[in-house]
Each structure stands twice: as structure tokens, then as C-alpha cells.
């Protein structure tokens, strides 16, 4: 991902949230999401990430089709203290809603796994990710990819509403 991709990535993220989290996250929160502000935040984060990819807090990847960005994934080192050393984390994976089910998400997942292997420096790396408990489409996607819930749960708050999340893991990370 480059700063030139920020507008398209922000649109994908906002439309992805509005599609995936309708009925899960309060509608007022989804309606207030601002793609312009999100694109500015992406550009600022990318501008501050001048170090090599292996040293960054987060690595961004985009999927393109016909010269347009159609999906985005973000990954890096796992932020959960209870996971083993060398665990990576998928922070986000979004696809243009009209392209869900076309293989774009799978391609981004595979790219993220390859990037996480590089960060870990070995094939036996582990990956963790958090999914809204009621996001059945995402949960099915990760389960088909070989991930399993490990029993960890947490809650995120959006517009005063707690949204429970479950952690999925792939131990050890293996070739797709």
C-alpha cells in the first residue's frame, strides 16, 4: 500500500464496516464513519513508517484489479501478551463488498500469511486475529482458512455498545 492508495483503502474499510457490522455495531457509529478522515490517518501513518517493513508496527497490503484497489489487509506483530513469541496478528482484512466471495479476500489472506512468515523469519510462525463474535461471515472465512477460536474473548465499545470479539489462531502458520 502506498499513500496514493489511501482514499480507496478508506472507502473499502468504511463500506466494509457498514456491510460486515450492520446489526452488530450501532448504526449511528457506522453512519458517522468518515472515509476522508480515515484516508488522512492512513497517509499520516504511512508517512511515519519510513523504516523497513520488518521493523514497522504494521504492514499494509492491497489487492488490485484493473488498476483499482479492491481489498486491503493490515498485519504485524501480535499485540496479545498471552500468545507465544513469534506470533503475528492480522489486524484487518477488507474487500469491496460487491467483491465478497470472489477470491479477493483469500488472496489478501495468503499475502498476509506470507508477510507474517517473513516477519517471524520462519515457516512455523503463528497468527492470531480478532473477530466480532456475531460476524458469522468472517468467522466462516477464517475457519475455512484453518483458523480456530482459542477461547479468548474481549469486548470493544462502539457508540456506548459493547461488541464481543473472539480470538482465532492458526498454530503453527502453514502454507495455504
mmCIF file with all atom_site columns, C-alpha atoms in Angstrom:
data_model
loop_
_atom_site.group_PDB
_atom_site.id
_atom_site.type_symbol
_atom_site.label_atom_id
_atom_site.label_alt_id
_atom_site.label_comp_id
_atom_site.label_asym_id
_atom_site.label_entity_id
_atom_site.label_seq_id
_atom_site.pdbx_PDB_ins_code
_atom_site.Cartn_x
_atom_site.Cartn_y
_atom_site.Cartn_z
_atom_site.occupancy
_atom_site.B_iso_or_equiv
_atom_site.pdbx_formal_charge
_atom_site.auth_seq_id
_atom_site.auth_comp_id
_atom_site.auth_asym_id
_atom_site.auth_atom_id
_atom_site.pdbx_PDB_model_num
ATOM 1   C CA . UNK A 1 1   ? 0.000   0.000   0.000   1.00 0.00 ? 1   UNK A CA 1
ATOM 2   C CA . UNK A 1 2   ? 1.166   3.500   -0.773  1.00 0.00 ? 2   UNK A CA 1
ATOM 3   C CA . UNK A 1 3   ? -0.207  6.896   0.222   1.00 0.00 ? 3   UNK A CA 1
ATOM 4   C CA . UNK A 1 4   ? -1.804  7.040   -3.243  1.00 0.00 ? 4   UNK A CA 1
ATOM 5   C CA . UNK A 1 5   ? -3.975  4.057   -2.230  1.00 0.00 ? 5   UNK A CA 1
ATOM 6   C CA . UNK A 1 6   ? -5.268  5.701   0.965   1.00 0.00 ? 6   UNK A CA 1
ATOM 7   C CA . UNK A 1 7   ? -8.531  7.062   -0.458  1.00 0.00 ? 7   UNK A CA 1
ATOM 8   C CA . UNK A 1 8   ? -9.534  3.728   -1.994  1.00 0.00 ? 8   UNK A CA 1
ATOM 9   C CA . UNK A 1 9   ? -8.481  1.779   1.120   1.00 0.00 ? 9   UNK A CA 1
ATOM 10  C CA . UNK A 1 10  ? -10.512 4.119   3.337   1.00 0.00 ? 10  UNK A CA 1
ATOM 11  C CA . UNK A 1 11  ? -13.588 3.676   1.130   1.00 0.00 ? 11  UNK A CA 1
ATOM 12  C CA . UNK A 1 12  ? -13.158 -0.114  1.284   1.00 0.00 ? 12  UNK A CA 1
ATOM 13  C CA . UNK A 1 13  ? -12.741 -0.024  5.063   1.00 0.00 ? 13  UNK A CA 1
ATOM 14  C CA . UNK A 1 14  ? -15.792 2.172   5.653   1.00 0.00 ? 14  UNK A CA 1
ATOM 15  C CA . UNK A 1 15  ? -18.039 0.276   3.218   1.00 0.00 ? 15  UNK A CA 1
ATOM 16  C CA . UNK A 1 16  ? -16.677 -2.996  4.625   1.00 0.00 ? 16  UNK A CA 1
ATOM 17  C CA . UNK A 1 17  ? -17.591 -1.974  8.158   1.00 0.00 ? 17  UNK A CA 1
ATOM 18  C CA . UNK A 1 18  ? -21.039 -0.825  7.093   1.00 0.00 ? 18  UNK A CA 1
ATOM 19  C CA . UNK A 1 19  ? -21.644 -4.172  5.400   1.00 0.00 ? 19  UNK A CA 1
ATOM 20  C CA . UNK A 1 20  ? -19.998 -6.539  7.890   1.00 0.00 ? 20  UNK A CA 1
ATOM 21  C CA . UNK A 1 21  ? -21.136 -4.870  11.092  1.00 0.00 ? 21  UNK A CA 1
ATOM 22  C CA . UNK A 1 22  ? -24.720 -3.863  10.220  1.00 0.00 ? 22  UNK A CA 1
ATOM 23  C CA . UNK A 1 23  ? -26.811 -5.102  13.136  1.00 0.00 ? 23  UNK A CA 1
ATOM 24  C CA . UNK A 1 24  ? -23.676 -5.761  15.219  1.00 0.00 ? 24  UNK A CA 1
ATOM 25  C CA . UNK A 1 25  ? -22.235 -2.269  15.726  1.00 0.00 ? 25  UNK A CA 1
ATOM 26  C CA . UNK A 1 26  ? -24.687 0.594   16.398  1.00 0.00 ? 26  UNK A CA 1
ATOM 27  C CA . UNK A 1 27  ? -25.883 2.165   13.161  1.00 0.00 ? 27  UNK A CA 1
ATOM 28  C CA . UNK A 1 28  ? -25.030 5.661   14.466  1.00 0.00 ? 28  UNK A CA 1
ATOM 29  C CA . UNK A 1 29  ? -21.362 4.614   14.691  1.00 0.00 ? 29  UNK A CA 1
ATOM 30  C CA . UNK A 1 30  ? -21.383 3.153   11.164  1.00 0.00 ? 30  UNK A CA 1
ATOM 31  C CA . UNK A 1 31  ? -23.118 6.239   9.765   1.00 0.00 ? 31  UNK A CA 1
ATOM 32  C CA . UNK A 1 32  ? -20.531 8.522   11.389  1.00 0.00 ? 32  UNK A CA 1
ATOM 33  C CA . UNK A 1 33  ? -17.551 6.720   9.826   1.00 0.00 ? 33  UNK A CA 1
ATOM 34  C CA . UNK A 1 34  ? -15.648 9.162   7.617   1.00 0.00 ? 34  UNK A CA 1
ATOM 35  C CA . UNK A 1 35  ? -13.631 7.827   4.680   1.00 0.00 ? 35  UNK A CA 1
ATOM 36  C CA . UNK A 1 36  ? -11.893 11.192  4.165   1.00 0.00 ? 36  UNK A CA 1
ATOM 37  C CA . UNK A 1 37  ? -10.640 11.267  7.764   1.00 0.00 ? 37  UNK A CA 1
ATOM 38  C CA . UNK A 1 38  ? -9.674  7.603   7.576   1.00 0.00 ? 38  UNK A CA 1
ATOM 39  C CA . UNK A 1 39  ? -7.677  8.205   4.376   1.00 0.00 ? 39  UNK A CA 1
ATOM 40  C CA . UNK A 1 40  ? -5.836  11.089  6.074   1.00 0.00 ? 40  UNK A CA 1
ATOM 41  C CA . UNK A 1 41  ? -4.990  8.825   9.020   1.00 0.00 ? 41  UNK A CA 1
ATOM 42  C CA . UNK A 1 42  ? -3.659  6.148   6.625   1.00 0.00 ? 42  UNK A CA 1
ATOM 43  C CA . UNK A 1 43  ? -1.487  8.716   4.830   1.00 0.00 ? 43  UNK A CA 1
ATOM 44  C CA . UNK A 1 44  ? -0.111  10.028  8.120   1.00 0.00 ? 44  UNK A CA 1
ATOM 45  C CA . UNK A 1 45  ? 0.650   6.516   9.382   1.00 0.00 ? 45  UNK A CA 1
ATOM 46  C CA . UNK A 1 46  ? 2.350   5.563   6.115   1.00 0.00 ? 46  UNK A CA 1
ATOM 47  C CA . UNK A 1 47  ? 4.429   8.759   6.115   1.00 0.00 ? 47  UNK A CA 1
ATOM 48  C CA . UNK A 1 48  ? 5.714   7.974   9.611   1.00 0.00 ? 48  UNK A CA 1
ATOM 49  C CA . UNK A 1 49  ? 6.578   4.386   8.675   1.00 0.00 ? 49  UNK A CA 1
ATOM 50  C CA . UNK A 1 50  ? 9.871   5.032   6.916   1.00 0.00 ? 50  UNK A CA 1
ATOM 51  C CA . UNK A 1 51  ? 11.686  2.066   8.434   1.00 0.00 ? 51  UNK A CA 1
ATOM 52  C CA . UNK A 1 52  ? 11.988  -1.321  6.666   1.00 0.00 ? 52  UNK A CA 1
ATOM 53  C CA . UNK A 1 53  ? 8.828   -3.477  6.653   1.00 0.00 ? 53  UNK A CA 1
ATOM 54  C CA . UNK A 1 54  ? 10.291  -5.900  9.207   1.00 0.00 ? 54  UNK A CA 1
ATOM 55  C CA . UNK A 1 55  ? 10.616  -3.046  11.734  1.00 0.00 ? 55  UNK A CA 1
ATOM 56  C CA . UNK A 1 56  ? 7.173   -1.481  11.237  1.00 0.00 ? 56  UNK A CA 1
ATOM 57  C CA . UNK A 1 57  ? 4.370   -1.795  13.732  1.00 0.00 ? 57  UNK A CA 1
ATOM 58  C CA . UNK A 1 58  ? 2.039   -2.637  10.839  1.00 0.00 ? 58  UNK A CA 1
ATOM 59  C CA . UNK A 1 59  ? 2.373   -3.741  7.241   1.00 0.00 ? 59  UNK A CA 1
ATOM 60  C CA . UNK A 1 60  ? -0.343  -2.898  4.710   1.00 0.00 ? 60  UNK A CA 1
ATOM 61  C CA . UNK A 1 61  ? -1.129  -4.818  1.533   1.00 0.00 ? 61  UNK A CA 1
ATOM 62  C CA . UNK A 1 62  ? -3.670  -4.066  -1.163  1.00 0.00 ? 62  UNK A CA 1
ATOM 63  C CA . UNK A 1 63  ? -5.342  -6.202  -3.793  1.00 0.00 ? 63  UNK A CA 1
ATOM 64  C CA . UNK A 1 64  ? -5.807  -4.566  -7.173  1.00 0.00 ? 64  UNK A CA 1
ATOM 65  C CA . UNK A 1 65  ? -7.939  -5.355  -10.201 1.00 0.00 ? 65  UNK A CA 1
ATOM 66  C CA . UNK A 1 66  ? -7.990  -3.325  -13.408 1.00 0.00 ? 66  UNK A CA 1
ATOM 67  C CA . UNK A 1 67  ? -5.818  -0.661  -11.773 1.00 0.00 ? 67  UNK A CA 1
ATOM 68  C CA . UNK A 1 68  ? -8.141  -0.111  -8.807  1.00 0.00 ? 68  UNK A CA 1
ATOM 69  C CA . UNK A 1 69  ? -7.702  -1.145  -5.179  1.00 0.00 ? 69  UNK A CA 1
ATOM 70  C CA . UNK A 1 70  ? -10.332 -3.780  -4.341  1.00 0.00 ? 70  UNK A CA 1
ATOM 71  C CA . UNK A 1 71  ? -9.124  -5.006  -0.948  1.00 0.00 ? 71  UNK A CA 1
ATOM 72  C CA . UNK A 1 72  ? -6.821  -4.208  1.955   1.00 0.00 ? 72  UNK A CA 1
ATOM 73  C CA . UNK A 1 73  ? -5.103  -6.178  4.703   1.00 0.00 ? 73  UNK A CA 1
ATOM 74  C CA . UNK A 1 74  ? -3.014  -4.954  7.606   1.00 0.00 ? 74  UNK A CA 1
ATOM 75  C CA . UNK A 1 75  ? -0.820  -7.185  9.773   1.00 0.00 ? 75  UNK A CA 1
ATOM 76  C CA . UNK A 1 76  ? 2.159   -7.183  12.092  1.00 0.00 ? 76  UNK A CA 1
ATOM 77  C CA . UNK A 1 77  ? 3.358   -8.485  15.416  1.00 0.00 ? 77  UNK A CA 1
ATOM 78  C CA . UNK A 1 78  ? 0.745   -9.831  17.809  1.00 0.00 ? 78  UNK A CA 1
ATOM 79  C CA . UNK A 1 79  ? -0.347  -7.371  20.482  1.00 0.00 ? 79  UNK A CA 1
ATOM 80  C CA . UNK A 1 80  ? -1.610  -10.097 22.849  1.00 0.00 ? 80  UNK A CA 1
ATOM 81  C CA . UNK A 1 81  ? 0.835   -10.763 25.703  1.00 0.00 ? 81  UNK A CA 1
ATOM 82  C CA . UNK A 1 82  ? -0.508  -14.300 26.233  1.00 0.00 ? 82  UNK A CA 1
ATOM 83  C CA . UNK A 1 83  ? 0.451   -15.525 22.753  1.00 0.00 ? 83  UNK A CA 1
ATOM 84  C CA . UNK A 1 84  ? 3.823   -17.253 22.195  1.00 0.00 ? 84  UNK A CA 1
ATOM 85  C CA . UNK A 1 85  ? 6.808   -15.242 20.925  1.00 0.00 ? 85  UNK A CA 1
ATOM 86  C CA . UNK A 1 86  ? 6.907   -15.035 17.139  1.00 0.00 ? 86  UNK A CA 1
ATOM 87  C CA . UNK A 1 87  ? 3.119   -14.771 16.836  1.00 0.00 ? 87  UNK A CA 1
ATOM 88  C CA . UNK A 1 88  ? 1.871   -12.403 14.173  1.00 0.00 ? 88  UNK A CA 1
ATOM 89  C CA . UNK A 1 89  ? -1.521  -10.754 14.030  1.00 0.00 ? 89  UNK A CA 1
ATOM 90  C CA . UNK A 1 90  ? -3.905  -9.951  11.222  1.00 0.00 ? 90  UNK A CA 1
ATOM 91  C CA . UNK A 1 91  ? -5.250  -6.540  12.242  1.00 0.00 ? 91  UNK A CA 1
ATOM 92  C CA . UNK A 1 92  ? -7.665  -6.015  9.352   1.00 0.00 ? 92  UNK A CA 1
ATOM 93  C CA . UNK A 1 93  ? -8.827  -7.582  6.102   1.00 0.00 ? 93  UNK A CA 1
ATOM 94  C CA . UNK A 1 94  ? -11.499 -5.877  3.999   1.00 0.00 ? 94  UNK A CA 1
ATOM 95  C CA . UNK A 1 95  ? -12.730 -6.382  0.450   1.00 0.00 ? 95  UNK A CA 1
ATOM 96  C CA . UNK A 1 96  ? -15.047 -4.178  -1.566  1.00 0.00 ? 96  UNK A CA 1
ATOM 97  C CA . UNK A 1 97  ? -18.487 -5.505  -0.521  1.00 0.00 ? 97  UNK A CA 1
ATOM 98  C CA . UNK A 1 98  ? -19.530 -6.239  -4.116  1.00 0.00 ? 98  UNK A CA 1
ATOM 99  C CA . UNK A 1 99  ? -16.471 -8.498  -4.478  1.00 0.00 ? 99  UNK A CA 1
ATOM 100 C CA . UNK A 1 100 ? -17.008 -10.637 -1.364  1.00 0.00 ? 100 UNK A CA 1
ATOM 101 C CA . UNK A 1 101 ? -16.831 -14.287 -2.363  1.00 0.00 ? 101 UNK A CA 1
ATOM 102 C CA . UNK A 1 102 ? -14.741 -13.702 -5.490  1.00 0.00 ? 102 UNK A CA 1
ATOM 103 C CA . UNK A 1 103 ? -11.358 -14.771 -4.067  1.00 0.00 ? 103 UNK A CA 1
ATOM 104 C CA . UNK A 1 104 ? -10.009 -11.289 -3.298  1.00 0.00 ? 104 UNK A CA 1
ATOM 105 C CA . UNK A 1 105 ? -10.185 -11.934 0.454   1.00 0.00 ? 105 UNK A CA 1
ATOM 106 C CA . UNK A 1 106 ? -8.416  -15.274 0.080   1.00 0.00 ? 106 UNK A CA 1
ATOM 107 C CA . UNK A 1 107 ? -5.652  -13.655 -1.990  1.00 0.00 ? 107 UNK A CA 1
ATOM 108 C CA . UNK A 1 108 ? -5.163  -10.999 0.708   1.00 0.00 ? 108 UNK A CA 1
ATOM 109 C CA . UNK A 1 109 ? -5.181  -13.675 3.429   1.00 0.00 ? 109 UNK A CA 1
ATOM 110 C CA . UNK A 1 110 ? -2.443  -15.610 1.594   1.00 0.00 ? 110 UNK A CA 1
ATOM 111 C CA . UNK A 1 111 ? -0.402  -12.407 1.113   1.00 0.00 ? 111 UNK A CA 1
ATOM 112 C CA . UNK A 1 112 ? -0.776  -11.604 4.825   1.00 0.00 ? 112 UNK A CA 1
ATOM 113 C CA . UNK A 1 113 ? 0.360   -15.129 5.783   1.00 0.00 ? 113 UNK A CA 1
ATOM 114 C CA . UNK A 1 114 ? 3.426   -14.770 3.564   1.00 0.00 ? 114 UNK A CA 1
ATOM 115 C CA . UNK A 1 115 ? 4.177   -11.379 5.121   1.00 0.00 ? 115 UNK A CA 1
ATOM 116 C CA . UNK A 1 116 ? 3.749   -12.790 8.638   1.00 0.00 ? 116 UNK A CA 1
ATOM 117 C CA . UNK A 1 117 ? 6.152   -15.637 7.813   1.00 0.00 ? 117 UNK A CA 1
ATOM 118 C CA . UNK A 1 118 ? 8.706   -13.030 6.707   1.00 0.00 ? 118 UNK A CA 1
ATOM 119 C CA . UNK A 1 119 ? 8.240   -11.042 9.921   1.00 0.00 ? 119 UNK A CA 1
ATOM 120 C CA . UNK A 1 120 ? 8.660   -14.182 12.024  1.00 0.00 ? 120 UNK A CA 1
ATOM 121 C CA . UNK A 1 121 ? 11.623  -15.357 9.963   1.00 0.00 ? 121 UNK A CA 1
ATOM 122 C CA . UNK A 1 122 ? 10.450  -18.979 9.795   1.00 0.00 ? 122 UNK A CA 1
ATOM 123 C CA . UNK A 1 123 ? 7.735   -21.228 8.382   1.00 0.00 ? 123 UNK A CA 1
ATOM 124 C CA . UNK A 1 124 ? 6.373   -22.321 11.786  1.00 0.00 ? 124 UNK A CA 1
ATOM 125 C CA . UNK A 1 125 ? 5.094   -18.879 12.733  1.00 0.00 ? 125 UNK A CA 1
ATOM 126 C CA . UNK A 1 126 ? 1.754   -18.462 14.451  1.00 0.00 ? 126 UNK A CA 1
ATOM 127 C CA . UNK A 1 127 ? -1.022  -15.995 13.678  1.00 0.00 ? 127 UNK A CA 1
ATOM 128 C CA . UNK A 1 128 ? -3.841  -14.552 15.764  1.00 0.00 ? 128 UNK A CA 1
ATOM 129 C CA . UNK A 1 129 ? -6.771  -12.338 14.830  1.00 0.00 ? 129 UNK A CA 1
ATOM 130 C CA . UNK A 1 130 ? -9.885  -10.954 16.484  1.00 0.00 ? 130 UNK A CA 1
ATOM 131 C CA . UNK A 1 131 ? -13.385 -11.235 15.011  1.00 0.00 ? 131 UNK A CA 1
ATOM 132 C CA . UNK A 1 132 ? -16.696 -9.823  16.218  1.00 0.00 ? 132 UNK A CA 1
ATOM 133 C CA . UNK A 1 133 ? -18.489 -12.769 17.781  1.00 0.00 ? 133 UNK A CA 1
ATOM 134 C CA . UNK A 1 134 ? -21.632 -12.132 15.707  1.00 0.00 ? 134 UNK A CA 1
ATOM 135 C CA . UNK A 1 135 ? -19.773 -11.675 12.391  1.00 0.00 ? 135 UNK A CA 1
ATOM 136 C CA . UNK A 1 136 ? -20.610 -15.133 11.090  1.00 0.00 ? 136 UNK A CA 1
ATOM 137 C CA . UNK A 1 137 ? -19.385 -14.454 7.540   1.00 0.00 ? 137 UNK A CA 1
ATOM 138 C CA . UNK A 1 138 ? -15.889 -13.525 8.765   1.00 0.00 ? 138 UNK A CA 1
ATOM 139 C CA . UNK A 1 139 ? -15.821 -16.405 11.233  1.00 0.00 ? 139 UNK A CA 1
ATOM 140 C CA . UNK A 1 140 ? -16.654 -18.878 8.431   1.00 0.00 ? 140 UNK A CA 1
ATOM 141 C CA . UNK A 1 141 ? -13.947 -17.319 6.226   1.00 0.00 ? 141 UNK A CA 1
ATOM 142 C CA . UNK A 1 142 ? -11.242 -17.797 8.867   1.00 0.00 ? 142 UNK A CA 1
ATOM 143 C CA . UNK A 1 143 ? -12.458 -21.274 9.822   1.00 0.00 ? 143 UNK A CA 1
ATOM 144 C CA . UNK A 1 144 ? -12.253 -22.348 6.154   1.00 0.00 ? 144 UNK A CA 1
ATOM 145 C CA . UNK A 1 145 ? -8.700  -20.948 6.173   1.00 0.00 ? 145 UNK A CA 1
ATOM 146 C CA . UNK A 1 146 ? -7.790  -23.301 9.044   1.00 0.00 ? 146 UNK A CA 1
ATOM 147 C CA . UNK A 1 147 ? -8.109  -20.877 11.975  1.00 0.00 ? 147 UNK A CA 1
ATOM 148 C CA . UNK A 1 148 ? -9.824  -21.915 15.183  1.00 0.00 ? 148 UNK A CA 1
ATOM 149 C CA . UNK A 1 149 ? -11.105 -19.930 18.179  1.00 0.00 ? 149 UNK A CA 1
ATOM 150 C CA . UNK A 1 150 ? -8.735  -20.419 21.122  1.00 0.00 ? 150 UNK A CA 1
ATOM 151 C CA . UNK A 1 151 ? -11.218 -19.482 23.858  1.00 0.00 ? 151 UNK A CA 1
ATOM 152 C CA . UNK A 1 152 ? -10.004 -15.906 24.373  1.00 0.00 ? 152 UNK A CA 1
ATOM 153 C CA . UNK A 1 153 ? -12.686 -13.223 24.281  1.00 0.00 ? 153 UNK A CA 1
ATOM 154 C CA . UNK A 1 154 ? -12.730 -9.471  24.705  1.00 0.00 ? 154 UNK A CA 1
ATOM 155 C CA . UNK A 1 155 ? -15.143 -6.651  24.095  1.00 0.00 ? 155 UNK A CA 1
ATOM 156 C CA . UNK A 1 156 ? -14.810 -3.458  22.063  1.00 0.00 ? 156 UNK A CA 1
ATOM 157 C CA . UNK A 1 157 ? -17.104 -0.486  22.596  1.00 0.00 ? 157 UNK A CA 1
ATOM 158 C CA . UNK A 1 158 ? -18.765 1.425   19.766  1.00 0.00 ? 158 UNK A CA 1
ATOM 159 C CA . UNK A 1 159 ? -21.173 4.310   20.488  1.00 0.00 ? 159 UNK A CA 1
ATOM 160 C CA . UNK A 1 160 ? -21.617 3.000   24.034  1.00 0.00 ? 160 UNK A CA 1
ATOM 161 C CA . UNK A 1 161 ? -22.399 -0.558  22.941  1.00 0.00 ? 161 UNK A CA 1
ATOM 162 C CA . UNK A 1 162 ? -20.143 -3.474  23.871  1.00 0.00 ? 162 UNK A CA 1
ATOM 163 C CA . UNK A 1 163 ? -19.353 -5.729  20.921  1.00 0.00 ? 163 UNK A CA 1
ATOM 164 C CA . UNK A 1 164 ? -17.909 -9.099  21.981  1.00 0.00 ? 164 UNK A CA 1
ATOM 165 C CA . UNK A 1 165 ? -14.963 -10.447 19.985  1.00 0.00 ? 165 UNK A CA 1
ATOM 166 C CA . UNK A 1 166 ? -13.363 -13.891 19.832  1.00 0.00 ? 166 UNK A CA 1
ATOM 167 C CA . UNK A 1 167 ? -9.741  -14.624 19.031  1.00 0.00 ? 167 UNK A CA 1
ATOM 168 C CA . UNK A 1 168 ? -8.882  -17.026 16.235  1.00 0.00 ? 168 UNK A CA 1
ATOM 169 C CA . UNK A 1 169 ? -5.450  -18.615 15.865  1.00 0.00 ? 169 UNK A CA 1
ATOM 170 C CA . UNK A 1 170 ? -3.514  -20.610 13.325  1.00 0.00 ? 170 UNK A CA 1
ATOM 171 C CA . UNK A 1 171 ? -0.809  -22.582 15.196  1.00 0.00 ? 171 UNK A CA 1
ATOM 172 C CA . UNK A 1 172 ? 1.604   -23.024 13.517  1.00 0.00 ? 172 UNK A CA 1
ATOM 173 C CA . UNK A 1 173 ? 1.081   -20.957 10.434  1.00 0.00 ? 173 UNK A CA 1
ATOM 174 C CA . UNK A 1 174 ? 1.330   -23.227 7.406   1.00 0.00 ? 174 UNK A CA 1
ATOM 175 C CA . UNK A 1 175 ? 1.340   -22.760 3.692   1.00 0.00 ? 175 UNK A CA 1
ATOM 176 C CA . UNK A 1 176 ? -2.199  -22.144 2.350   1.00 0.00 ? 176 UNK A CA 1
#
